[in-house]
Amino acid sequence: MSYLKRTLGGPAGAILLAFFLAAVAMLVAGVSPLDGFEALFIGSLGGRNQIAETLVQTTALLFPALGITLAFRAGLFNIGAEGQLVIGGLAAGALGAHFAPATPLAIFVLLAAGFVGGGIWGGIAGWLRAQFNANEIISTLMLNFVALAVANYLVSGPLKASNASGAETTPLPASSYLPTLIPDTRLSIAIVIAIGAAIVLRWLLKRTVFGYELRASGEAPDAARRNGVNMPRMTLLALTLSGAIAGLGGATIVTGVLHRFNTQLSPGYGYTAIAVALVGDLNPLWVCVAAFGFGILEAGGLAMQALADVPKDAIHVIEGLIILVLAARRYVATRAEAAPI
Amino acid sequence: MSSAGGALIVTLLTLTLIKSTPIIYAALGGVISERSGVVNIGLEGMMIGGAFTAVLFSGMTGSPVIGIIAGIAAGALLGFILGFAATVFKVDQIVAGTGINLVAAGGAAYALTLIYNQPGASPQVSALGNNFWILVAIAFACAALLHGVLYFTPWGLRVRACGENPRAVHDAGLHPLRLRLYAVILSGALAGLGGAFLSIGEVNIYSDGMTAGRGFIALAAVIFGRWTPWGATGAAIFFGFFEALQYVLQGHISWLPADAMQALPYVAALFAIAGLVGKVRAPAADGIPY
């Protein structure tokens, strides 16, 4: 009974609530929930192509959600995964368009560029927090807007493809595409990399001294400091790594899906990923499951709009409500000495 | 040349006032909420709620005044949701505020498609026109009023005490949770008014993303202004200046691209919160559920 209560009060309850709210949103739009859900599931799981697209969305959400998981476990609110994702994608796209060597090695270079780019973007917030006690919530959010401005400027100016009508970089050479996993779909092996990253993150958090110190500085900062954890260094490392994982995700979208960089890279994956991380209970393996669930919503939402005439933005309302409900569980250890906000 | 320069400065100052106004409203909302002990990350969402609802009601009734009132009410409603969650359910305020932001942004986009059948932006509605200056003036009046209420009324003292030591407020026979709830509702109302100014004060439509992070900039203004109404107002004007500067410079400086200048207010906010090392102290119980 208490197990049932605990489950319903947590992620499972939030998901049930999500379905209920989705039904309400469909009724408001004048659509029978049965038709709406049918469209949602046919659009996301109804065939080989649909499942592939759901997994594309899953991958795009999983990377930033893992980054957020790492930061939240360290007691740091990284709300800036969106900007880190964009900068990671921009780094991969820019490098791939202009400097990529035409060898199979190129793909590793581009993914590393995304990892480093996102890491720098997260690291700025980490440095500001460690050095100046600047609140990371505000700095990561501000950096989202700065990232978009930087990307907008570069793709409409210095990095704009010479023959492109829109704002985008020169396409990557085919040699630096991520290999496709299911032929004739947009699904690349990025999903495998993402799940690998989740496994590595779980190992890092549970089985290494670094992970132990990271969790300790989130849950009991005083005790962590007294036991010799260098807190400013941990803050910098946690936000850098968090941004790097999101940035790697941006690079996989560029090398695996778009094959070039443009500023439509993300329809808000970095924000939705907050919900993914929370529904996944900040546990890397459950975050994978949650990402698949939200991947269904993202991929099915478009089908729902096309087939059942329910605006796809309903999905984002539902995601927000899930976050609101889950906020009642205290996942995130609030650091006793949180920066002023 | 000098008269052209003079005209430019007048334009810059006028624009600064206009661009500051929505940030002032939201920042004042942030001050009252945080002084009561609730961090309001949802200011952005409350501005979105205010901006959209103002357009909706102005369009339905043809009266921008009713639109403004509806915008305030929408912000207050979102404030109630956050306040209720923060007091009764003792939620993580940061997480809940993030939820409010997603609900508001998604809800406005959903409603745009549902009501007007045109995603992205609403049709034009009747707006305040030149009367928007009244709302600019009211922003400063609100700052003065909030200063008076916080520092010179018993209720203000109680709200501030809630943010420092809610236990003591409880022991004095008062209701800290009720005080916090009222403070957050008021916070939402102010942010909603700021949003309404954006949509039917400055322009006459609602478009997705029009708040562009002003709610978060307002949070930075609260810190920069050291949790005081006048301080936050001054900080909001500082950020409004950089937003205005971006428009004024666009026609005059060719080497600095427009896209780069769009980053100006956000970079200013980054520098502002980073430049305050060791100089500020948040209310002691800020963000901690009671």
XYZ file of C-alpha atoms in Angstrom:
631
model
C 0.000 0.000 0.000
C 2.687 2.433 1.008
C 4.585 1.386 -2.099
C 1.525 2.129 -4.219
C 1.112 5.463 -2.482
C 4.748 6.338 -3.029
C 4.613 5.397 -6.695
C 1.395 7.297 -7.352
C 2.708 10.327 -5.505
C 5.770 10.326 -7.740
C 6.572 9.873 -11.402
C 3.878 7.246 -12.049
C 1.216 9.538 -10.651
C 2.571 12.390 -12.728
C 2.335 10.293 -15.887
C -1.237 9.228 -15.100
C -2.046 12.864 -14.480
C -0.405 13.751 -17.793
C -2.764 11.403 -19.648
C -5.753 12.818 -17.828
C -4.676 16.382 -18.639
C -3.983 15.441 -22.234
C -7.567 14.156 -22.424
C -8.817 17.455 -21.006
C -6.717 19.416 -23.513
C -8.238 17.351 -26.337
C -11.771 17.941 -25.055
C -11.058 21.674 -24.898
C -9.961 21.526 -28.526
C -13.235 19.762 -29.334
C -11.615 16.411 -30.113
C -12.602 13.064 -28.672
C -9.736 11.938 -26.436
C -9.943 8.505 -28.028
C -9.239 9.969 -31.462
C -6.541 12.210 -30.003
C -4.701 9.399 -28.240
C -5.084 7.173 -31.266
C -3.381 9.851 -33.379
C -0.750 10.375 -30.695
C 0.193 6.716 -30.532
C -0.130 5.931 -34.226
C 2.029 8.974 -34.892
C 4.704 7.852 -32.449
C 4.626 4.058 -32.362
C 2.467 3.052 -35.337
C 5.227 1.755 -37.588
C 8.915 1.525 -38.294
C 9.242 5.165 -39.392
C 7.164 6.460 -36.503
C 9.179 4.526 -33.933
C 12.384 5.803 -35.512
C 11.149 9.397 -35.228
C 10.148 8.827 -31.601
C 13.682 7.586 -30.926
C 15.123 10.663 -32.683
C 13.156 12.841 -30.261
C 14.130 10.574 -27.347
C 17.808 11.077 -28.181
C 17.445 14.840 -28.500
C 15.866 14.975 -25.027
C 18.087 12.404 -23.370
C 21.411 14.262 -23.676
C 20.273 17.529 -22.068
C 18.252 15.581 -19.482
C 21.403 13.679 -18.449
C 23.304 16.966 -18.194
C 20.563 18.430 -16.017
C 20.550 15.275 -13.890
C 24.248 15.658 -13.163
C 23.940 19.326 -12.187
C 20.819 18.806 -10.059
C 22.501 15.948 -8.210
C 25.277 18.406 -7.337
C 22.655 20.801 -5.970
C 23.032 23.144 -8.929
C 20.070 24.311 -11.005
C 21.233 24.199 -14.580
C 18.288 25.714 -16.484
C 20.614 26.475 -19.393
C 20.689 23.135 -21.212
C 18.970 24.804 -24.173
C 21.858 27.216 -24.727
C 24.476 24.516 -24.104
C 22.750 22.311 -26.687
C 22.766 25.137 -29.243
C 26.418 26.009 -28.664
C 27.396 22.332 -28.903
C 25.537 22.029 -32.196
C 27.052 25.274 -33.439
C 30.583 24.117 -32.621
C 30.051 20.828 -34.474
C 28.317 22.506 -37.410
C 30.907 25.234 -37.821
C 33.835 22.862 -37.566
C 32.203 20.297 -39.833
C 31.372 22.809 -42.534
C 34.801 24.372 -42.760
C 37.588 22.376 -41.207
C 36.504 18.753 -41.016
C 39.040 16.262 -42.335
C 37.432 13.855 -44.815
C 38.229 10.779 -42.755
C 36.081 8.565 -40.560
C 37.848 10.273 -37.682
C 35.983 13.496 -38.485
C 32.866 12.392 -36.664
C 34.790 12.005 -33.406
C 36.278 15.466 -33.831
C 32.841 16.998 -34.376
C 31.278 15.236 -31.394
C 34.240 16.338 -29.264
C 33.720 19.906 -30.501
C 30.100 19.771 -29.331
C 31.170 18.336 -25.973
C 33.755 21.073 -25.507
C 31.459 23.855 -26.767
C 28.636 22.907 -24.413
C 31.171 22.440 -21.633
C 32.507 25.956 -22.084
C 28.969 27.353 -22.048
C 28.096 25.491 -18.846
C 31.548 26.273 -17.460
C 30.948 30.023 -17.764
C 28.018 29.691 -15.360
C 30.108 27.419 -13.142
C 32.966 29.900 -13.061
C 30.643 32.823 -12.302
C 29.153 30.828 -9.444
C 32.469 29.573 -8.077
C 34.281 32.882 -8.434
C 31.597 35.507 -7.842
C 28.765 33.545 -6.198
C 26.556 34.542 -9.139
C 23.365 32.496 -8.995
C 23.528 29.739 -11.602
C 19.796 29.792 -12.328
C 19.980 33.331 -13.648
C 23.354 32.963 -15.338
C 22.416 29.754 -17.181
C 19.130 31.333 -18.300
C 20.828 34.520 -19.481
C 23.402 32.401 -21.323
C 20.527 30.708 -23.204
C 19.610 34.039 -24.751
C 23.239 34.941 -25.391
C 23.784 31.550 -27.078
C 20.868 32.133 -29.434
C 22.115 35.630 -30.260
C 25.616 34.297 -30.966
C 24.226 31.487 -33.129
C 21.878 33.855 -34.981
C 24.727 36.225 -35.683
C 27.129 33.543 -36.885
C 24.718 31.676 -39.153
C 23.331 34.814 -40.740
C 26.799 36.359 -41.099
C 30.278 34.844 -40.996
C 29.216 31.183 -41.117
C 26.266 31.491 -43.485
C 26.407 29.022 -46.345
C 27.112 30.959 -49.537
C 24.256 29.403 -51.496
C 21.707 29.069 -48.698
C 18.524 31.112 -48.688
C 17.935 30.726 -44.972
C 20.273 31.195 -42.048
C 22.287 27.991 -41.874
C 25.832 26.738 -42.181
C 27.286 24.882 -45.148
C 26.156 21.218 -45.062
C 28.600 18.714 -43.593
C 30.442 16.372 -45.968
C 28.753 12.954 -45.976
C 31.874 11.437 -44.443
C 31.117 13.165 -41.175
C 27.491 12.031 -40.860
C 26.698 9.832 -37.884
C 25.878 6.349 -39.301
C 22.165 5.679 -39.690
C 20.701 3.029 -37.413
C 17.431 2.317 -39.249
C 17.821 2.833 -43.028
C 15.770 5.613 -44.671
C 14.885 7.263 -41.375
C 16.458 10.104 -39.421
C 17.533 7.737 -36.648
C 21.304 7.556 -36.245
C 23.502 5.736 -33.773
C 23.192 8.838 -31.561
C 20.624 6.903 -29.527
C 23.291 4.312 -28.713
C 25.726 7.052 -27.688
C 23.033 8.616 -25.486
C 22.259 5.366 -23.691
C 26.005 4.776 -23.322
C 26.296 8.236 -21.778
C 23.524 7.363 -19.322
C 25.357 4.199 -18.271
C 28.623 6.104 -17.862
C 26.864 8.808 -15.853
C 25.289 6.212 -13.567
C 28.690 4.632 -13.029
C 30.260 8.033 -12.429
C 27.650 9.029 -9.844
C 27.434 5.709 -8.021
C 30.825 4.111 -8.287
C 33.470 6.817 -8.306
C 34.882 9.089 -5.645
C 34.115 12.075 -7.851
C 30.453 11.046 -8.085
C 30.266 10.515 -4.347
C 31.732 13.956 -3.683
C 29.405 15.482 -6.268
C 26.326 14.002 -4.620
C 27.639 14.948 -1.190
C 28.109 18.575 -2.202
C 24.482 18.584 -3.350
C 22.970 16.836 -0.361
C 25.202 17.924 2.503
C 27.481 20.744 1.391
C 28.709 21.441 4.902
C 29.770 17.864 5.491
C 31.326 17.694 2.027
C 33.424 20.778 2.670
C 34.547 19.572 6.071
C 35.662 16.338 4.496
C 37.876 18.116 2.053
C 35.715 18.603 -1.043
C 36.862 21.688 -2.891
C 33.425 23.235 -3.389
C 34.259 25.952 -5.946
C 36.101 23.363 -8.027
C 33.152 20.952 -7.747
C 30.724 23.692 -8.833
C 32.856 24.493 -11.871
C 33.320 20.826 -12.793
C 29.653 19.899 -12.317
C 28.299 22.733 -14.460
C 31.009 22.218 -17.098
C 30.282 18.501 -17.389
C 26.552 19.159 -17.331
C 26.891 21.597 -20.218
C 29.254 19.256 -22.061
C 26.686 16.425 -22.074
C 24.008 18.783 -23.420
C 26.507 20.103 -25.985
C 27.289 16.570 -27.118
C 23.554 16.206 -27.723
C 23.581 19.305 -29.917
C 26.472 17.841 -31.910
C 24.559 14.574 -32.464
C 21.569 16.515 -33.814
C 23.889 18.299 -36.270
C 25.847 15.211 -37.349
C 22.979 12.723 -37.136
C 19.788 14.553 -38.110
C 20.221 17.981 -39.723
C 23.689 17.479 -41.265
C 24.219 21.205 -40.870
C 23.653 23.775 -38.149
C 20.716 26.150 -38.098
C 19.016 27.942 -35.225
C 15.908 25.726 -35.493
C 18.085 22.978 -34.009
C 15.971 22.793 -30.870
C 12.262 23.487 -30.339
C 12.992 23.798 -26.607
C 14.539 20.377 -25.889
C 16.644 21.963 -23.140
C 13.552 23.086 -21.239
C 11.520 19.908 -21.804
C 14.583 17.994 -20.610
C 14.061 19.455 -17.121
C 10.759 17.563 -16.983
C 12.476 14.463 -18.363
C 15.154 14.580 -15.662
C 12.605 15.052 -12.882
C 10.234 12.334 -14.113
C 13.309 10.080 -14.327
C 13.878 10.813 -10.635
C 17.394 12.151 -11.417
C 18.470 8.546 -11.929
C 20.291 8.163 -15.283
C 18.647 4.864 -16.227
C 15.115 6.005 -15.378
C 15.871 9.235 -17.219
C 16.292 7.065 -20.361
C 12.803 5.644 -19.823
C 11.379 9.111 -19.188
C 13.059 10.429 -22.347
C 11.329 7.690 -24.348
C 7.991 8.708 -22.827
C 8.528 12.348 -23.700
C 9.855 11.269 -27.107
C 6.424 9.689 -27.726
C 4.778 12.977 -26.769
C 7.073 15.063 -28.993
C 6.794 12.800 -32.036
C 3.118 11.994 -31.474
C 2.251 15.639 -30.824
C 2.872 16.512 -34.459
C 0.693 13.625 -35.621
C -1.975 14.665 -33.145
C -1.957 18.119 -34.664
C -2.122 16.814 -38.219
C -4.617 13.963 -37.735
C -6.784 15.052 -34.840
C -6.430 18.836 -35.015
C -5.152 19.222 -31.447
C -2.504 21.983 -31.343
C 0.844 20.371 -30.507
C 1.547 23.074 -27.911
C -0.872 21.179 -25.652
C 2.083 18.845 -25.118
C 4.115 21.649 -23.566
C 1.296 22.601 -21.209
C 1.171 18.996 -20.068
C 4.950 18.931 -19.562
C 4.771 22.078 -17.446
C 2.003 20.633 -15.305
C 4.031 17.461 -14.780
C 6.938 19.576 -13.516
C 4.578 21.473 -11.201
C 3.206 18.244 -9.740
C 6.637 16.699 -9.333
C 8.021 19.783 -7.607
C 6.262 18.542 -4.487
C 8.911 15.839 -4.220
C 12.138 17.296 -3.059
C 14.547 15.884 -5.575
C 16.955 18.655 -5.573
C 18.985 19.130 -2.505
C 19.008 22.860 -2.028
C 22.508 23.832 -1.072
C 22.550 25.426 2.318
C 24.622 28.252 0.923
C 22.792 28.724 -2.395
C 23.861 31.818 -4.290
C 21.560 34.787 -3.814
C 18.465 34.845 -6.002
C 25.591 67.250 -35.447
C 25.020 68.316 -31.877
C 21.272 68.639 -32.418
C 21.236 65.195 -34.027
C 23.165 63.894 -31.032
C 20.686 65.595 -28.717
C 17.765 63.996 -30.532
C 19.475 60.638 -30.234
C 19.867 61.050 -26.495
C 16.210 61.997 -26.111
C 15.214 58.927 -28.110
C 17.492 56.780 -25.965
C 16.067 58.094 -22.698
C 12.463 57.796 -23.883
C 13.049 54.251 -25.065
C 14.806 53.429 -21.789
C 11.683 54.434 -19.850
C 9.445 52.351 -22.110
C 11.686 49.294 -22.128
C 12.217 49.484 -18.346
C 8.530 49.529 -17.465
C 7.663 45.826 -17.876
C 10.902 44.876 -16.105
C 10.076 47.262 -13.233
C 6.672 45.657 -12.739
C 8.082 42.140 -12.778
C 11.021 43.101 -10.560
C 8.678 44.661 -7.981
C 6.742 41.406 -8.097
C 10.006 39.579 -7.485
C 10.831 41.821 -4.524
C 7.567 41.261 -2.696
C 7.610 37.511 -3.314
C 11.215 37.072 -2.196
C 10.846 39.333 0.820
C 8.098 36.948 1.941
C 10.431 33.988 1.406
C 9.260 32.596 -1.940
C 11.611 32.631 -4.927
C 9.498 33.386 -7.983
C 11.180 31.849 -11.026
C 7.709 31.876 -12.578
C 7.782 35.659 -13.200
C 8.450 34.993 -16.885
C 5.407 32.732 -17.144
C 3.264 35.233 -15.252
C 4.314 37.933 -17.713
C 3.371 35.628 -20.598
C 0.006 34.931 -18.942
C -0.606 38.665 -18.480
C 0.470 39.555 -22.002
C -1.728 36.937 -23.673
C -4.794 37.408 -21.482
C -4.665 41.181 -21.960
C -4.776 40.716 -25.733
C -7.547 38.132 -25.453
C -9.826 40.349 -23.361
C -8.992 43.569 -25.162
C -9.879 41.812 -28.395
C -13.150 40.437 -27.007
C -14.380 43.622 -25.370
C -12.657 46.251 -27.465
C -11.487 47.872 -24.227
C -7.754 47.838 -23.514
C -8.489 48.804 -19.905
C -10.419 45.574 -19.409
C -7.512 43.857 -21.160
C -5.051 45.277 -18.635
C -7.250 44.222 -15.719
C -7.587 40.723 -17.188
C -3.809 40.577 -17.604
C -3.327 41.467 -13.939
C -5.875 38.805 -12.977
C -4.134 36.162 -15.088
C -0.783 36.939 -13.452
C -2.434 36.810 -10.030
C -3.982 33.429 -10.858
C -0.579 31.993 -11.812
C 0.817 33.600 -8.665
C -1.903 31.852 -6.684
C -0.927 28.498 -8.206
C 2.751 28.978 -7.337
C 1.929 30.423 -3.914
C -0.473 27.596 -3.113
C 2.084 25.002 -4.192
C 4.828 26.743 -2.220
C 2.834 27.048 0.997
C 0.424 24.116 1.134
C 2.503 21.523 -0.715
C 5.881 22.993 0.267
C 7.215 22.264 -3.209
C 10.654 23.007 -4.502
C 10.021 26.607 -5.550
C 12.553 26.637 -8.370
C 11.134 23.496 -9.946
C 7.538 24.687 -9.542
C 8.359 28.095 -11.021
C 9.935 26.394 -14.029
C 6.708 24.437 -14.397
C 4.678 27.670 -14.338
C 6.854 29.072 -17.117
C 6.311 26.038 -19.356
C 2.560 25.955 -18.665
C 2.169 29.642 -19.484
C 4.277 29.561 -22.645
C 2.635 26.353 -23.880
C -0.826 27.509 -22.833
C -0.529 30.799 -24.714
C 0.730 29.020 -27.832
C -2.074 26.435 -27.528
C -4.696 29.141 -27.090
C -3.356 31.152 -30.048
C -3.994 28.177 -32.316
C -7.280 27.266 -30.662
C -8.856 30.729 -30.437
C -7.387 32.640 -33.364
C -6.417 29.646 -35.465
C -3.089 31.268 -36.216
C 0.002 29.965 -34.463
C 2.797 32.375 -33.569
C 0.960 35.648 -33.078
C -2.496 37.020 -32.334
C -4.377 39.405 -34.611
C -4.168 43.104 -33.760
C -6.430 44.267 -30.943
C -7.250 47.686 -29.536
C -4.319 48.848 -27.439
C -3.508 51.705 -25.111
C -1.903 53.831 -27.829
C -0.318 56.931 -26.372
C -2.004 56.309 -23.026
C 0.660 53.718 -22.281
C 2.578 56.533 -20.574
C 0.078 56.273 -17.732
C 1.294 52.733 -17.093
C 4.908 53.945 -17.168
C 4.045 56.440 -14.444
C 2.098 53.842 -12.469
C 5.199 51.616 -12.443
C 7.056 54.253 -10.447
C 4.002 54.813 -8.256
C 3.959 51.051 -7.566
C 7.607 51.211 -6.523
C 6.841 54.034 -4.096
C 3.748 52.236 -2.832
C 5.580 48.958 -2.321
C 8.369 50.787 -0.500
C 5.786 52.388 1.780
C 3.939 49.129 2.386
C 7.060 47.046 3.039
C 8.786 49.474 5.393
C 5.997 51.517 6.982
C 3.045 49.187 7.541
C 2.574 46.296 9.974
C 1.698 44.025 7.053
C 4.972 44.925 5.344
C 6.918 44.183 8.508
C 5.207 40.801 8.748
C 5.951 39.978 5.114
C 9.612 40.860 5.599
C 9.708 38.811 8.795
C 8.308 35.845 6.840
C 11.279 36.044 4.536
C 13.759 36.152 7.402
C 12.243 33.904 10.041
C 8.780 32.455 9.418
C 8.970 30.526 12.689
C 9.092 33.777 14.631
C 6.100 35.073 12.673
C 4.208 31.928 13.580
C 5.194 32.241 17.237
C 3.896 35.790 17.226
C 0.473 34.334 16.460
C 0.403 35.194 12.755
C 0.092 33.005 9.674
C 3.361 32.961 7.703
C 1.941 30.702 4.989
C -1.057 32.954 4.398
C 1.233 36.004 4.246
C 3.456 34.224 1.723
C 0.444 33.215 -0.385
C -0.815 36.814 -0.528
C 2.674 38.080 -1.365
C 3.059 35.656 -4.274
C -0.433 36.479 -5.624
C 0.527 40.164 -5.549
C 3.820 39.265 -7.202
C 1.938 37.518 -10.018
C -0.436 40.467 -10.422
C 2.500 42.847 -10.864
C 4.230 40.531 -13.347
C 0.915 40.134 -15.208
C 0.638 43.912 -15.459
C 4.184 44.023 -16.838
C 3.210 41.436 -19.433
C 0.046 43.336 -20.349
C 2.164 46.449 -20.883
C 4.314 44.499 -23.340
C 1.383 43.274 -25.430
C -1.201 46.078 -25.416
C 0.923 48.936 -24.070
C 3.975 48.915 -26.307
C 2.316 47.142 -29.245
C -1.116 45.693 -30.002
C -0.591 41.966 -30.413
C 0.645 38.950 -28.513
C 3.348 36.890 -30.177
C 5.095 33.767 -28.939
C 8.351 34.567 -27.173
C 7.563 38.288 -26.851
C 8.555 38.353 -23.165
C 12.057 37.235 -24.274
C 13.365 36.461 -20.805
C 12.299 39.731 -19.174
C 10.963 37.799 -16.191
C 14.431 36.360 -15.632
C 16.089 39.730 -16.159
C 13.681 41.027 -13.512
C 15.019 38.371 -11.134
C 18.522 39.642 -11.782
C 17.189 43.149 -11.106
C 15.873 41.987 -7.721
C 19.353 40.786 -6.756
C 21.098 43.798 -8.269
C 18.627 46.022 -6.411
C 19.279 44.167 -3.162
C 15.661 43.075 -2.621
C 14.386 46.653 -2.189
C 11.631 48.240 -4.340
C 13.684 51.284 -5.337
C 16.828 49.259 -5.837
C 15.022 46.808 -8.101
C 13.456 49.706 -10.007
C 16.868 51.256 -10.551
C 18.278 47.931 -11.712
C 15.315 47.456 -14.064
C 16.041 50.856 -15.592
C 19.687 49.809 -15.975
C 18.629 46.725 -17.956
C 15.983 48.710 -19.840
C 18.733 51.107 -20.880
C 20.701 48.312 -22.519
C 17.601 47.108 -24.322
C 16.963 50.644 -25.557
C 20.621 51.072 -26.478
C 20.352 48.055 -28.732
C 17.573 49.713 -30.782
C 19.247 53.106 -30.901
C 22.657 51.740 -31.903
C 21.258 49.519 -34.635
C 20.903 52.355 -37.095
C 24.185 54.014 -36.201
C 26.928 51.511 -35.620
C 27.585 49.249 -38.545
C 30.480 47.238 -37.149
C 28.417 45.815 -34.313
C 25.842 43.462 -35.854
C 22.197 43.627 -34.754
C 22.194 40.010 -33.564
C 25.138 40.662 -31.290
C 23.420 43.721 -29.850
C 20.344 41.642 -28.985
C 22.518 39.943 -26.410
C 23.239 43.279 -24.661
C 20.590 43.204 -21.882
C 21.376 39.567 -21.057
C 25.113 40.186 -20.904
C 24.440 43.250 -18.732
C 22.410 41.049 -16.370
C 25.244 38.504 -16.254
C 27.760 41.171 -15.329
C 25.372 42.668 -12.782
C 24.882 39.477 -10.792
C 28.559 38.549 -11.079
C 29.745 41.989 -9.996
C 28.154 41.819 -6.593
C 30.589 39.454 -4.946
C 30.101 39.370 -1.191
C 28.018 42.497 -1.226
C 24.489 41.176 -1.082
C 22.444 39.088 1.286
C 19.150 37.477 0.314
C 16.339 37.231 2.863
C 17.438 34.446 5.204
C 14.456 32.168 4.566
C 14.188 32.972 0.842
C 13.327 29.844 -1.124
C 13.015 27.644 1.936
C 9.547 26.112 2.421
C 8.035 26.617 5.852
